[in-house]
Structure formats: structure tokens, C-alpha cells
CSV table of C-alpha atoms in Angstrom, one decimal:
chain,number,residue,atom,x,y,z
X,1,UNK,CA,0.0,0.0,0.0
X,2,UNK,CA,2.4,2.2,0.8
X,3,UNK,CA,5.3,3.2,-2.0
X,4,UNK,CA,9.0,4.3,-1.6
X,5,UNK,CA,10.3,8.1,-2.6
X,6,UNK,CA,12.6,7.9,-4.8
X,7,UNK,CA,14.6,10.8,-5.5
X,8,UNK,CA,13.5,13.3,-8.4
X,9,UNK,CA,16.1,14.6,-11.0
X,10,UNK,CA,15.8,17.4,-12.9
X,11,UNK,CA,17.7,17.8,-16.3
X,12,UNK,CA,18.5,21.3,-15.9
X,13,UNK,CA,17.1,23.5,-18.4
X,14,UNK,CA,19.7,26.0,-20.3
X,15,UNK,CA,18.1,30.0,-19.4
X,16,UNK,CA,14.1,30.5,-20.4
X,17,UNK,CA,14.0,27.0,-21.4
X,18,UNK,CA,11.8,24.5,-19.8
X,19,UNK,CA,12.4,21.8,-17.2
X,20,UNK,CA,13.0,18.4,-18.2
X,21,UNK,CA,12.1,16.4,-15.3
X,22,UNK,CA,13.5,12.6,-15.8
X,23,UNK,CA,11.1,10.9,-12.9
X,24,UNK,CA,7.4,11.9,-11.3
X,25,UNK,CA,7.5,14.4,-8.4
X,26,UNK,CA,8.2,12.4,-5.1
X,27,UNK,CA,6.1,14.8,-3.5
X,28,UNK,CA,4.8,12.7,0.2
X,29,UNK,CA,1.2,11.6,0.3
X,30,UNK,CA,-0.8,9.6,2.9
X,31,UNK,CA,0.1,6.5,1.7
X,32,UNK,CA,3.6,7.8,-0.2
X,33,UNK,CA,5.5,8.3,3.1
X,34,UNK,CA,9.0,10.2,3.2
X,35,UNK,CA,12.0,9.4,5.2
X,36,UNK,CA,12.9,12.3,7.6
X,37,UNK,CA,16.0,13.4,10.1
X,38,UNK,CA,13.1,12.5,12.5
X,39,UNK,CA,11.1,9.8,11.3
X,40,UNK,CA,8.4,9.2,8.3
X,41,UNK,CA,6.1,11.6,7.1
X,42,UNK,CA,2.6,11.9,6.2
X,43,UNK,CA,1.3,14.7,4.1
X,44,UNK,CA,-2.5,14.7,3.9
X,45,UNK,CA,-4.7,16.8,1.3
X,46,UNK,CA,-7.3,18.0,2.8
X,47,UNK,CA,-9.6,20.0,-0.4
X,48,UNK,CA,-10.6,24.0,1.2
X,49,UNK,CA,-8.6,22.2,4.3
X,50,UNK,CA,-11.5,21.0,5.7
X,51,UNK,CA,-12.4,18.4,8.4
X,52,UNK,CA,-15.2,17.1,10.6
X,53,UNK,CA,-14.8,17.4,13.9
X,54,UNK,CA,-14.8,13.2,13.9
X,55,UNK,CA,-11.8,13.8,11.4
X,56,UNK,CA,-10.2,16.1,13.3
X,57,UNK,CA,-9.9,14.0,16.8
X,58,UNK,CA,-8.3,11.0,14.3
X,59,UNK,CA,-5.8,13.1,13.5
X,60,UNK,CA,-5.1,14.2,17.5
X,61,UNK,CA,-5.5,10.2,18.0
X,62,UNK,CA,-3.0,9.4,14.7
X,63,UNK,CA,-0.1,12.1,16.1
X,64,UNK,CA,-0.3,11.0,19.7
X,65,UNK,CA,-0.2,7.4,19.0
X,66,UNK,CA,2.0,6.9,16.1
X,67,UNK,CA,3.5,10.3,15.2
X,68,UNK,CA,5.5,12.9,17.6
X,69,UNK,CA,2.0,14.2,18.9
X,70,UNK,CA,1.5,17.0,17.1
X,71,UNK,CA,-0.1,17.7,13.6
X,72,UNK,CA,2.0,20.9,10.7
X,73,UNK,CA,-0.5,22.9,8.8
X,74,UNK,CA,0.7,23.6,5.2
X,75,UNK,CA,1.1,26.7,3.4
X,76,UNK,CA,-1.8,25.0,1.5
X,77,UNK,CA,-4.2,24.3,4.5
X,78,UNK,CA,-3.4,20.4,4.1
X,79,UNK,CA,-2.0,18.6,7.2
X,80,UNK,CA,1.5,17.0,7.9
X,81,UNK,CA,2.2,13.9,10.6
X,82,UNK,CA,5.7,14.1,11.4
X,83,UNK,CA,8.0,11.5,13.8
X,84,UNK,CA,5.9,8.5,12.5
X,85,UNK,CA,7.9,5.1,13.2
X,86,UNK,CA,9.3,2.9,11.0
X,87,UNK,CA,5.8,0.1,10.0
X,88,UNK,CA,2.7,2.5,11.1
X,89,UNK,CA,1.9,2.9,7.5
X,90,UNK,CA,-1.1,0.3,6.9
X,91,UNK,CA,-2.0,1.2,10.3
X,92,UNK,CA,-2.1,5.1,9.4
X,93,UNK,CA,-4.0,4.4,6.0
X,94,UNK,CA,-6.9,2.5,7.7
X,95,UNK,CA,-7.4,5.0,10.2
X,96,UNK,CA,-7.3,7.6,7.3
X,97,UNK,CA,-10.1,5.5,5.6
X,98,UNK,CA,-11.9,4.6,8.4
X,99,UNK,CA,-12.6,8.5,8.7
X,100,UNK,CA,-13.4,9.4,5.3
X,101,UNK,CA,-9.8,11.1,4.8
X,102,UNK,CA,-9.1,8.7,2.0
X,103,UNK,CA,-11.6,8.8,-0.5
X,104,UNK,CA,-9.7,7.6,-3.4
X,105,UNK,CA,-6.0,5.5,-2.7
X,106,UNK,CA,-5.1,6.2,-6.8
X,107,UNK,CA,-5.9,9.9,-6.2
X,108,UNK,CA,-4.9,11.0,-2.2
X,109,UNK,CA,-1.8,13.1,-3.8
X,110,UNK,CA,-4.1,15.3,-6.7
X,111,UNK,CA,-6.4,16.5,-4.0
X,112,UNK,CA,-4.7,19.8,-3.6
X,113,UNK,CA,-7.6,22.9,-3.5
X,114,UNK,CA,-7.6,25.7,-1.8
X,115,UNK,CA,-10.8,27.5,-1.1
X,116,UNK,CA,-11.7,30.7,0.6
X,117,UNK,CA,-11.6,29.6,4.5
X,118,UNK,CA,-14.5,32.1,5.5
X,119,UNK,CA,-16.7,31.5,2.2
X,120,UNK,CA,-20.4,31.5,3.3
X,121,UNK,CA,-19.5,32.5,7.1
X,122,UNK,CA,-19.2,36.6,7.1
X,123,UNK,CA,-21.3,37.7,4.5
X,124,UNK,CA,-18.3,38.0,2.2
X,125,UNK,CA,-17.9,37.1,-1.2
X,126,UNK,CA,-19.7,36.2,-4.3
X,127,UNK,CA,-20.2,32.5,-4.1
X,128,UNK,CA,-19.3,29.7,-1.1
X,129,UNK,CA,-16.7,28.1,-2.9
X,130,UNK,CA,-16.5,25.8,-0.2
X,131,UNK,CA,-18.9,23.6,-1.5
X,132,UNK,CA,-17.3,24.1,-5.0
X,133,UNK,CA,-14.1,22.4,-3.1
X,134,UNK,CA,-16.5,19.3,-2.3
X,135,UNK,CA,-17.5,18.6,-5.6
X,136,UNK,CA,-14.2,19.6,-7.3
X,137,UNK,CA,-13.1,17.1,-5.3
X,138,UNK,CA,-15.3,14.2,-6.5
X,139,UNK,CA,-15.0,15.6,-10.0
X,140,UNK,CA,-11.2,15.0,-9.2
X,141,UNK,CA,-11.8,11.1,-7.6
X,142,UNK,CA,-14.3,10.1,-9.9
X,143,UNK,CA,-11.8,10.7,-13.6
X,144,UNK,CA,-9.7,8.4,-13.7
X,145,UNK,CA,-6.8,10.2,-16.0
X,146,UNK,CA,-6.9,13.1,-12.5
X,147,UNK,CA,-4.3,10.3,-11.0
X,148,UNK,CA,-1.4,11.6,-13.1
X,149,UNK,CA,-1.8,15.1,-11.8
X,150,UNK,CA,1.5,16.0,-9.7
X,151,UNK,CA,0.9,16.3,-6.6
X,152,UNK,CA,1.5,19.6,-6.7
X,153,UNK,CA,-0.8,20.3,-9.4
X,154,UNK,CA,-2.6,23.2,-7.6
X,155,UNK,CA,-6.2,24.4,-7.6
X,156,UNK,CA,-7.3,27.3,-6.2
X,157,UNK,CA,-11.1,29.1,-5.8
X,158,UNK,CA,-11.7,32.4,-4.3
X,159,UNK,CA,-15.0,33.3,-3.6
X,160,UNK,CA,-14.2,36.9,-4.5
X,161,UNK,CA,-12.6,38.7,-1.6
X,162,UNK,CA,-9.0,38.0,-3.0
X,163,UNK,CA,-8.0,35.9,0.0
X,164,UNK,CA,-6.3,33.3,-1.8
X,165,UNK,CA,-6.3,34.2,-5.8
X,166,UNK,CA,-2.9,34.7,-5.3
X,167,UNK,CA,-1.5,31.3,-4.1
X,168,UNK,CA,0.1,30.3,-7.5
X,169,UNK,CA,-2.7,28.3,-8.4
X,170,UNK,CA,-1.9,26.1,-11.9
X,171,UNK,CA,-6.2,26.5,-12.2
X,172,UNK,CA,-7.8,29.6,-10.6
X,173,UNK,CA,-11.7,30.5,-10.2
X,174,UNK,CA,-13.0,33.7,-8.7
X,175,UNK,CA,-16.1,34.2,-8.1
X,176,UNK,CA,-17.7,37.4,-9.6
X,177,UNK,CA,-20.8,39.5,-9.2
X,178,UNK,CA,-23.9,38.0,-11.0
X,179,UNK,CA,-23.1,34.4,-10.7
X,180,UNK,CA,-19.8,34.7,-13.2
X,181,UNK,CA,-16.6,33.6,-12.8
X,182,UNK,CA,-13.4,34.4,-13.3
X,183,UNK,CA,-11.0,31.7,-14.5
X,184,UNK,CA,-7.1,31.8,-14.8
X,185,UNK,CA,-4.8,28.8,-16.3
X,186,UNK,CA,-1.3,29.8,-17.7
X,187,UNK,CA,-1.2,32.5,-19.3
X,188,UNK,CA,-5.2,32.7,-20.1
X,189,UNK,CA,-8.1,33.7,-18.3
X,190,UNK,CA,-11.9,33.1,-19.5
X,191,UNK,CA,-15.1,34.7,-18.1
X,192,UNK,CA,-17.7,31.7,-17.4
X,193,UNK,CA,-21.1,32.0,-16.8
X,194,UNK,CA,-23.2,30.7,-13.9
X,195,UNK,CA,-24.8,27.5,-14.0
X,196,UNK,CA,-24.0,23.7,-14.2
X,197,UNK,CA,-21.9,22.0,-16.4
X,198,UNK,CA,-22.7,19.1,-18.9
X,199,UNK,CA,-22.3,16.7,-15.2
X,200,UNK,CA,-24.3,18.3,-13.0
X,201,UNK,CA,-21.5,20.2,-11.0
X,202,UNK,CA,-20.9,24.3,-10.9
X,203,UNK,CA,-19.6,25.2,-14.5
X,204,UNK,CA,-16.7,26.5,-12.6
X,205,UNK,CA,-16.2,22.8,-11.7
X,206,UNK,CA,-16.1,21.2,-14.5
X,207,UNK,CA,-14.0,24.3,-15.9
X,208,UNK,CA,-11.4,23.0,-13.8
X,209,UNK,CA,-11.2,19.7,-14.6
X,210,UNK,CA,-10.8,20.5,-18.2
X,211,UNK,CA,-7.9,22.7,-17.8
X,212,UNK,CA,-6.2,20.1,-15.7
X,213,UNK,CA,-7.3,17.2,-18.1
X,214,UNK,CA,-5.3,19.6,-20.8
X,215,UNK,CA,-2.7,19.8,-19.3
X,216,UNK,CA,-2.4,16.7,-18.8
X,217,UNK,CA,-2.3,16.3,-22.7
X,218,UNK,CA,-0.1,18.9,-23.3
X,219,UNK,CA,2.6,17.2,-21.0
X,220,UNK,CA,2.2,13.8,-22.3
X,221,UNK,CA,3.0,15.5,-25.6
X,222,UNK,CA,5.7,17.2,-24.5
X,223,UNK,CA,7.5,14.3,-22.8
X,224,UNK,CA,9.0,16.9,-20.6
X,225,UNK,CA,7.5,15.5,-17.4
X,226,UNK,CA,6.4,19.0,-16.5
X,227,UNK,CA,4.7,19.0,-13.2
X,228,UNK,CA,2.5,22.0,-13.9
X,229,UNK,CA,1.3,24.2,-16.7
X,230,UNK,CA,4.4,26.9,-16.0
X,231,UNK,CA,6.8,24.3,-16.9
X,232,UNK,CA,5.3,23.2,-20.3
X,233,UNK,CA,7.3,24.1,-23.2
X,234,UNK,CA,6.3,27.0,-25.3
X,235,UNK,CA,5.2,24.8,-28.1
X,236,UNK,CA,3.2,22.4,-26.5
X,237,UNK,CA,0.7,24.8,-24.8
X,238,UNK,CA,-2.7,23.2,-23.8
X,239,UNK,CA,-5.6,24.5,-26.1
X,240,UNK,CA,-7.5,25.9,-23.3
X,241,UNK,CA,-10.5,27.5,-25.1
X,242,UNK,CA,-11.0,24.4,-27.1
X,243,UNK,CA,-10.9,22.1,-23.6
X,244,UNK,CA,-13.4,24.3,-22.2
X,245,UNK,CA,-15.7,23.9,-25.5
X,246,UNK,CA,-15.3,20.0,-25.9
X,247,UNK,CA,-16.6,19.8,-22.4
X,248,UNK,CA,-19.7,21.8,-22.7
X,249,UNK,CA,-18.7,25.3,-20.9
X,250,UNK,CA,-19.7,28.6,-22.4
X,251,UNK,CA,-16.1,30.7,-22.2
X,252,UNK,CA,-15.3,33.9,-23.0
X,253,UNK,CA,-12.1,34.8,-23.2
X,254,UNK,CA,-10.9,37.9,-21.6
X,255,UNK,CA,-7.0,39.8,-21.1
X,256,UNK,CA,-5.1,38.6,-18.2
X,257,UNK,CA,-3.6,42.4,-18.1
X,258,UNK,CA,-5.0,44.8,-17.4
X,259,UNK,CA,-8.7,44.1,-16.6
X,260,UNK,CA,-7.7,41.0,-15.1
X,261,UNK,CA,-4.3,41.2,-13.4
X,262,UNK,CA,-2.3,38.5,-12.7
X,263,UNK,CA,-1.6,40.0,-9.1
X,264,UNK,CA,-5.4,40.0,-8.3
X,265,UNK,CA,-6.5,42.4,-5.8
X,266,UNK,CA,-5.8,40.6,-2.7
X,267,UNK,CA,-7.0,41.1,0.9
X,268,UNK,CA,-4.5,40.0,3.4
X,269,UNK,CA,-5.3,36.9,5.6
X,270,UNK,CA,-7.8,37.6,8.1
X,271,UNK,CA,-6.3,38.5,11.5
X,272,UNK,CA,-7.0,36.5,14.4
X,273,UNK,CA,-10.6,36.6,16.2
X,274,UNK,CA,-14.8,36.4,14.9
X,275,UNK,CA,-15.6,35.4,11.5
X,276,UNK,CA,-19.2,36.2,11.4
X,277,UNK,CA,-21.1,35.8,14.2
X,278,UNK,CA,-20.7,32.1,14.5
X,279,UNK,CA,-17.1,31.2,13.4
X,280,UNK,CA,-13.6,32.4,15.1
X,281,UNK,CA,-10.0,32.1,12.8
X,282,UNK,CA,-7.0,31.2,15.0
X,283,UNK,CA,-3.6,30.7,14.0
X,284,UNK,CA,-1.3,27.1,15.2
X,285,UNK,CA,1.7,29.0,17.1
X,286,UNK,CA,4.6,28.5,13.9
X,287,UNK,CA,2.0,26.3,12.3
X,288,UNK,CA,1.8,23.0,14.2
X,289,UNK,CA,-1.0,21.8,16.3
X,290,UNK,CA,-0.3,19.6,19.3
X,291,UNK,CA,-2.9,17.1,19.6
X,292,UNK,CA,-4.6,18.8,22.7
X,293,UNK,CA,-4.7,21.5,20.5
X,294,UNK,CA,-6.8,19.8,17.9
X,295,UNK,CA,-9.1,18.5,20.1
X,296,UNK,CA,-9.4,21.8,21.7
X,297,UNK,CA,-10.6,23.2,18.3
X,298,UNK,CA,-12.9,20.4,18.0
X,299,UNK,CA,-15.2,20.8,21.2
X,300,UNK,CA,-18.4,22.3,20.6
X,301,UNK,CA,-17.4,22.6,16.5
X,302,UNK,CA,-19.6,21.4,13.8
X,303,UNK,CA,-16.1,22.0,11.6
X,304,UNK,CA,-13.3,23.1,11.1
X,305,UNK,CA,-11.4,24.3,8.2
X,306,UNK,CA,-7.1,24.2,8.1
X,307,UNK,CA,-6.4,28.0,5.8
X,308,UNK,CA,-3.0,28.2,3.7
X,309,UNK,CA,-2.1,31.0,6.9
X,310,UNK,CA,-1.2,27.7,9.0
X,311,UNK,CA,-4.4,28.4,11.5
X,312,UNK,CA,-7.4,27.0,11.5
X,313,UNK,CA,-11.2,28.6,11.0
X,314,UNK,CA,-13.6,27.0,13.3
X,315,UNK,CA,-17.1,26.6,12.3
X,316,UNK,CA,-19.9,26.8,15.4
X,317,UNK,CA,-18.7,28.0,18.7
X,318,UNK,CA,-18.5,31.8,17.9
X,319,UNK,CA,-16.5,34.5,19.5
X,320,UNK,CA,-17.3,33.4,23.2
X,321,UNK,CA,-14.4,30.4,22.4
X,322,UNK,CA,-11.4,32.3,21.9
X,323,UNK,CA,-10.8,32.5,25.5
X,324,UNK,CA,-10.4,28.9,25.8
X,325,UNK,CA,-8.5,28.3,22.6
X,326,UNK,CA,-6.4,31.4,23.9
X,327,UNK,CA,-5.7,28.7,27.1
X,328,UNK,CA,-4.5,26.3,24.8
X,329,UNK,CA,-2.1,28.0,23.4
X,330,UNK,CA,-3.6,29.3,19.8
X,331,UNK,CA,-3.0,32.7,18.5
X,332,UNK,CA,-6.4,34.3,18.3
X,333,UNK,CA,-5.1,38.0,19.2
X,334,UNK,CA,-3.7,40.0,16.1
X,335,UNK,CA,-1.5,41.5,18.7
X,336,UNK,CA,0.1,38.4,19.3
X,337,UNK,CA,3.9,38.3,18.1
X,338,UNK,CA,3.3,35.4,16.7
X,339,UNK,CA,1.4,36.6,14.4
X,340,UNK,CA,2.3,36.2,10.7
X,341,UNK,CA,5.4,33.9,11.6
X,342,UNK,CA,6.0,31.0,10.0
X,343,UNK,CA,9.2,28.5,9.2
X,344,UNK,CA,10.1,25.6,8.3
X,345,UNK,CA,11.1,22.2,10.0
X,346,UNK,CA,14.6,23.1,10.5
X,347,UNK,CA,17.4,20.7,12.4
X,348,UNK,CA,16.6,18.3,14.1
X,349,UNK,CA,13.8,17.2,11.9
X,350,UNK,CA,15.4,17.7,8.4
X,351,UNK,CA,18.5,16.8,7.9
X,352,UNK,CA,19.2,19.8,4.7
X,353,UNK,CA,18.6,22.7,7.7
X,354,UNK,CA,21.6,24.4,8.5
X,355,UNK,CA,20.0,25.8,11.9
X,356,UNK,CA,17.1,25.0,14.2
X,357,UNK,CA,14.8,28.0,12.5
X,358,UNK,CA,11.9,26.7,14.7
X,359,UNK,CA,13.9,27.8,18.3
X,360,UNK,CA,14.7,31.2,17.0
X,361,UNK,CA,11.4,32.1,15.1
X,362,UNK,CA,9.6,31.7,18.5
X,363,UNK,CA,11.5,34.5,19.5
X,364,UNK,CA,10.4,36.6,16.5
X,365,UNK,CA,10.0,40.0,18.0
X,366,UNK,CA,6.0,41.3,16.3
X,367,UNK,CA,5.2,43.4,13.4
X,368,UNK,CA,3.2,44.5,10.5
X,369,UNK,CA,5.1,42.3,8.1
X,370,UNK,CA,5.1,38.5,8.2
X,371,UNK,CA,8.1,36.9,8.4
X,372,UNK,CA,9.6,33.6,7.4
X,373,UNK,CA,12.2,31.7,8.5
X,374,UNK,CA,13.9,28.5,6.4
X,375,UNK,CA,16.4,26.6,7.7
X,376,UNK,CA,18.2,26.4,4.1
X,377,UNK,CA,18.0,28.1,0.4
X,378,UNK,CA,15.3,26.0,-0.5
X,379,UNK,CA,13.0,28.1,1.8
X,380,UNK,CA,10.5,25.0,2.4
X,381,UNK,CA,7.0,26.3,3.3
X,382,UNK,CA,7.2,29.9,2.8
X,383,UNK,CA,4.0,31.9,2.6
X,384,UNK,CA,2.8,33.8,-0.8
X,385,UNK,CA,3.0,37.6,-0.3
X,386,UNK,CA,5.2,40.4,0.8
X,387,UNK,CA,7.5,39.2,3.9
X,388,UNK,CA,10.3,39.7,5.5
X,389,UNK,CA,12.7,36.4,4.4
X,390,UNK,CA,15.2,35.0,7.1
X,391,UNK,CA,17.5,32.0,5.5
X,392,UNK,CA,19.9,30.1,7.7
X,393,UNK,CA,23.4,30.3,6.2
X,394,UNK,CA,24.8,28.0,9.3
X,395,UNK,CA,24.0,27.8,12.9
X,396,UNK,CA,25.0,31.2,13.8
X,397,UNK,CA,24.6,33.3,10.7
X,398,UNK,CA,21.5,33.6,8.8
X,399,UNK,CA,20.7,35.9,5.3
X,400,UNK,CA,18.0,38.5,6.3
X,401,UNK,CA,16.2,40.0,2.7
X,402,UNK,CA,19.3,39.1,1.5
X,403,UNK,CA,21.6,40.6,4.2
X,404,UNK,CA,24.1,39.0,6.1
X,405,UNK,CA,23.2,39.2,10.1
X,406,UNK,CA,24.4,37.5,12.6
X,407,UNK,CA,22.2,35.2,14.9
X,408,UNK,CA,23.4,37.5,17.8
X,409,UNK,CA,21.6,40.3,16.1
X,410,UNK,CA,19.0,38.8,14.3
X,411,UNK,CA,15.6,39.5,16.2
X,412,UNK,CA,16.9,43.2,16.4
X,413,UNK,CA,17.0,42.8,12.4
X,414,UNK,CA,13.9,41.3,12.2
X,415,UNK,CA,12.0,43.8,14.5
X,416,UNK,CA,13.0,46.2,12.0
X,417,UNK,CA,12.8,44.1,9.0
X,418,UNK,CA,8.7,43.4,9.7
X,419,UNK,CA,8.0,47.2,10.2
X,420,UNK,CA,9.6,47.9,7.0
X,421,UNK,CA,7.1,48.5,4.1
X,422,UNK,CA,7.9,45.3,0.8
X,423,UNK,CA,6.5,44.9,-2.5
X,424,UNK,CA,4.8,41.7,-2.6
């Protein structure tokens, strides 16, 4: 059931040339396990991040008992077990299935969408893309050719407030006044009316599945093993008008620049605190969740839904919860220092960190300005957005925005660093 990594090179492409990539990504799944400094590790998709609060006490069950008792939130609102021991696979898979966290064993890895985390809670929006995620999702399961999507192939659907239009999604739908939508793939973008497409789903839905069938064409045709539509070869771009046509959906082609920018008008993540009257948004201290923590989140919550922020949105209790989440140990003040930073595993957990990131971004002095700190070049994990960048260049020197500073200095550097306006 479960299948070994094997490592992933990369012919590498002379300048503005294309990737030729010589394997398929070796990117971790629930069943596709990967070998860490501390143990294996389980990435999970979970589609608009979202999980029952049955779902979410597995998880607290599946970190405590097999893991190293706590659970990382993605940059893409899925879920990561970390410190799993050496056998727990079939174990970890029939707990998965046992709670509906593994629909589909040929697609677990594909299931990558991002939805707006507060669509249909505050009022906000054009459209609760939410339940666009659900049936994307079994769109997704149900086609069979979906399982050669890399894992990660990206899908992202905003329900208009321009919370997450600008995740790098590889297919983008925003939701528009009037029941349109605004779709983005490549270089193209299409206007696409309201309505159902030729299987019953949102035409939004099956929009998506078309573009990502297409590019699945275009990259067999390639023979490039490109992993997403940005790495396909300039002369084997999917037809994406003609995709959208053969599968029913009205699509009118519209500029990418300037009435529909690629930098889409974005909000920044929600701060900490209500959403609505009957939702609250907290944020996992340096994005992991002990499993106290996720069963704190759980109590009283009819769900609760991971966001690409590393925090959580929880659906039911209200405002009167943040006090006890507070207890626990979540951020749910946007005072909170914590606020806005994230890194990366670091040493000991991955053995390519050249520091342990996680011990000095908890001393992250607050600010404005998120701020990210990677325990190597590779920058593992790092948020979408302006941001104030700290690389590890060794244990005691690190590259802040690209400056030399000593770890001695560095929260001074970074105090001043996250109060200092960026371009995104």
C-alpha cells in the first residue's frame, strides 16, 4: 500500500528553457510516506482544508499514537504527521479510511484545493466556494486520467474577496458578481457564466477539470515530465479555449492584463478573532498543532477548516471560544507576536537545515510584516505575499532580505525588517 520516494532529477534547463524532469514528483502523500531526520512523514490533502470534527480528533488520535504528537498545517491548508515510526503505515491508512480522509487511494496526492476559508461565514464574497471544493473534489476522484496530476498540481477558488487568488494556483476560479466567474490557467483567463456544467457540478467545476485534463495532454505531448502548466514548453501549450468547448462550458475569453491582473486584488489573511457571528479564525503557534490543541478546536465545533495562513477557521462555537483556545495556546489575538510567523522544519527534523529555524522564530520580535524563517535556500513552506525572508546560512549566521546578520543580532533585524514596508 504504501510506495518508496525515490529521489526526483531534474535535467536542468539551459536559461528560459523548460524543465525536463527525468522521474514523477516524489512529492509525500498519505500512503507515499517520506524518510525524515526525525522519522516518516505523512502529508494529507485535505480539499478547502476542511475536516469534521470526527476527522479532526483521528488526526489528535493518529499524532499521539504513532506520530510525535503533534499535527504541521501547510502553506496550502493540508495537514502533515511528522516522527511516524518505522511500520505504522497500513495502520495510518486504515485510520485515514476509516474516517473518510481517503476517498480515493489512486488519487490521495491530486487532491490539492484551496478555497476561501471564510466563504459562506461573514457575509463576504460572491459564491461559497466551499462547497465548489467538495465537488471539485469528487469531480477530481471520480476521472480516472486526475491520478497523473502531480501532486502539486494546484487548484485554487476564491470566492471573490481576494484571499487566496494569489497562491500560485496552476487553475484559478473567482467568483464574480452575477453568478460569473473568473477563471485563470497559464497565461489565459476566461469569463464563465453561472450555472452547471454538462455533469451536474458548478460550470466552474467542470472548468477546472478541463484545464487540468489539458494539461495533462499537453505534457504527455511534451514528454517533458512537467509538473505544472508553468513548466510546459512553449510549443506544447494546452488549447485551453478548445478544452473548455469540448466539455460543454460557455467561455469567454478575456486579457489577463489589465482588466484581469495576474496580481489579483488581494486582501491579506484575516487577523485572528470572529468570523461572522458564528465562526472564530485562530492561528497554530509556527504552524503545528499539538494534539490537545486539535481537540481543543474540535469541542463544541460542527467544523473546522485548516487556511493556507497555517491556523485553523472554526465553524460553530462563535467568538465566546477564543478565551479557551487562547488557554490552549492558539494565537487568536492580532497583537500576538506570533502573528504572521511561520518556518520551516529546521534541524533536528530535516537533515538539509543548517540551523534549528523553529527555536529562533519563536523569539520573533511582532510586526506588520510577516516573516519567514527557512532553515536552508530552499525556503520549504514559505508563505505567498510580501514578507520579510530569514535563510539560515549555518547555525550562527543567517541571510535576512538578503543581508548577512548574525544570529546574535537577528531578532533586532527582524523587528526592523517586519516594520519595513515590501512589495509583494
Amino acid at each position: 500500500m504504501l510506495a518508496a520516494m525515490p529521489p526526483t532529477p531534474t535535467t536542468p534547463p539551459e536559461p528560459g528553457e523548460a524543465p525536463i524532469r527525468d522521474r514523477g514528483d516524489a512529492c509525500p502523500g498519505a500512503l507515499r510516506l517520506h524518510a525524515a531526520a526525525d522519522g516518516l512523514l505523512a502529508r494529507l490533502r485535505l480539499p478547502a482544508g476542511r475536516l469534521t470534527r470526527r476527522q479532526l480528533l483521528l488526526l489528535a488520535d493518529a499524532a499521539q499514537d504513532l506520530g510525535d504528537g503533534s499535527v504541521s498545517v501547510t502553506s496550502r491548508g493540508n495537514a502533515e504527521l511528522r516522527g511516524l515510526r518505522d511500520g505504522c503505515g497500513a495502520r495510518l491508512a486504515a485510520l485515514l479510511a476509516d474516517g473518510g480522509l481517503l476517498p480515493s487511494p489512486t488519487h490521495e496526492r491530486v487532491r490539492n484545493v484551496v478555497a476561501s476559508p471564510a466563504a459562506g461565514l461573514d457575509g463576504l464574497g460572491h459564491a461559497d466556494v466551499q462547497l465548489w471544493a467538495r465537488a471539485l473534489d469528487a469531480a477530481l476522484c471520480a476521472e480516472p486520467r486526475a491520478a497523473a496530476l502531480s501532486g502539486r498540481f494546484l487548484f485554487v477558488l476564491d470566492d471573490g474577496r481576494g484571499d487566496v487568488a494569489g497562491l500560485g494556483g496552476d487553475v484559478t476560479l473567482i467568483a464574480a458578481p452575477g453568478g460569473e466567474t473568473l477563471l485563470t490557467v497559464g497565461s489565459a483567463a476566461f469569463r464563465l457564466p453561472g450555472g452547471t456544467g454538462a455533469e451536474g457540478a458548478p460550470a466552474a467545476v467542470s472548468a477546472a477539470l478541463a484545464c487540468a485534463l489539458a494539461f495533462l495532454d499537453a505534457a504527455e505531448a511534451a514528454g517533458t515530465g512537467a509538473w505544472r502548466p508553468r513548466e510546459l514548453p512553449p510549443g506544447n501549450l494546452p488549447d485551453w479555449a478548445g478544452a473548455l468547448t469540448r466539455a460543454g462550458i460557455t467561455a469567454e475569453p478575456v486579457p489577463l492584463l489589465p482588466s484581469f491582473p495576474a496580481t489579483f486584488p488581494a486582501t491579506p489573511p484575516p487577523p485572528p478573532g470572529p468570523v461572522g457571528e458564528r465562526a472564530v479564525h485562530v492561528l497554530a503557534p509556527l504552524g503545528r498543532l499539538t494534539a490537545g490543541q486539535l481537540r481543543a478546536l474540535g469541542e463544541g465545533a460542527d467544523e473546522v477548516r485548516l487556511t493556507p495562513w497555517r491556523g485553523a477557521v472554526v465553524v460553530g462555537p462563535g467568538a465566546g471560544r477564543l478565551p479557551a483556545l487562547a488557554a490552549h495556546g492558539l494565537v487568536t489575538d492580532p497583537a500576538d507576536p506570533r502573528t504572521g510567523v511561520t518556518a520551516c522544519t529546521g534541524t533536528p527534523g530535516c537533515a538539509k537545515s543548517l540551523a534549528d529555524v523553529r527555536a529562533d522564530a519563536a523569539l520573533a520580535p511582532g510586526g506588520p510584516l510577516p516573516v519567514h524563517y527557512s532553515g536552508c535556500e530552499r525556503r520549504c513552506g514559505h508563505p505567498h505575499g510580501a514578507r520579510a525572508e530569514v535563510t539560515a546560512l549555518g547555525p550562527d549566521t543567517y541571510l535576512l532580505d538578503g543581508v548577512p546578520v548574525p544570529r546574535t543580532a537577528l531578532a533586532e533585524a527582524v523587528a526592523a525588517a517586519r516594520t519595513t514596508p515590501m512589495e509583494s
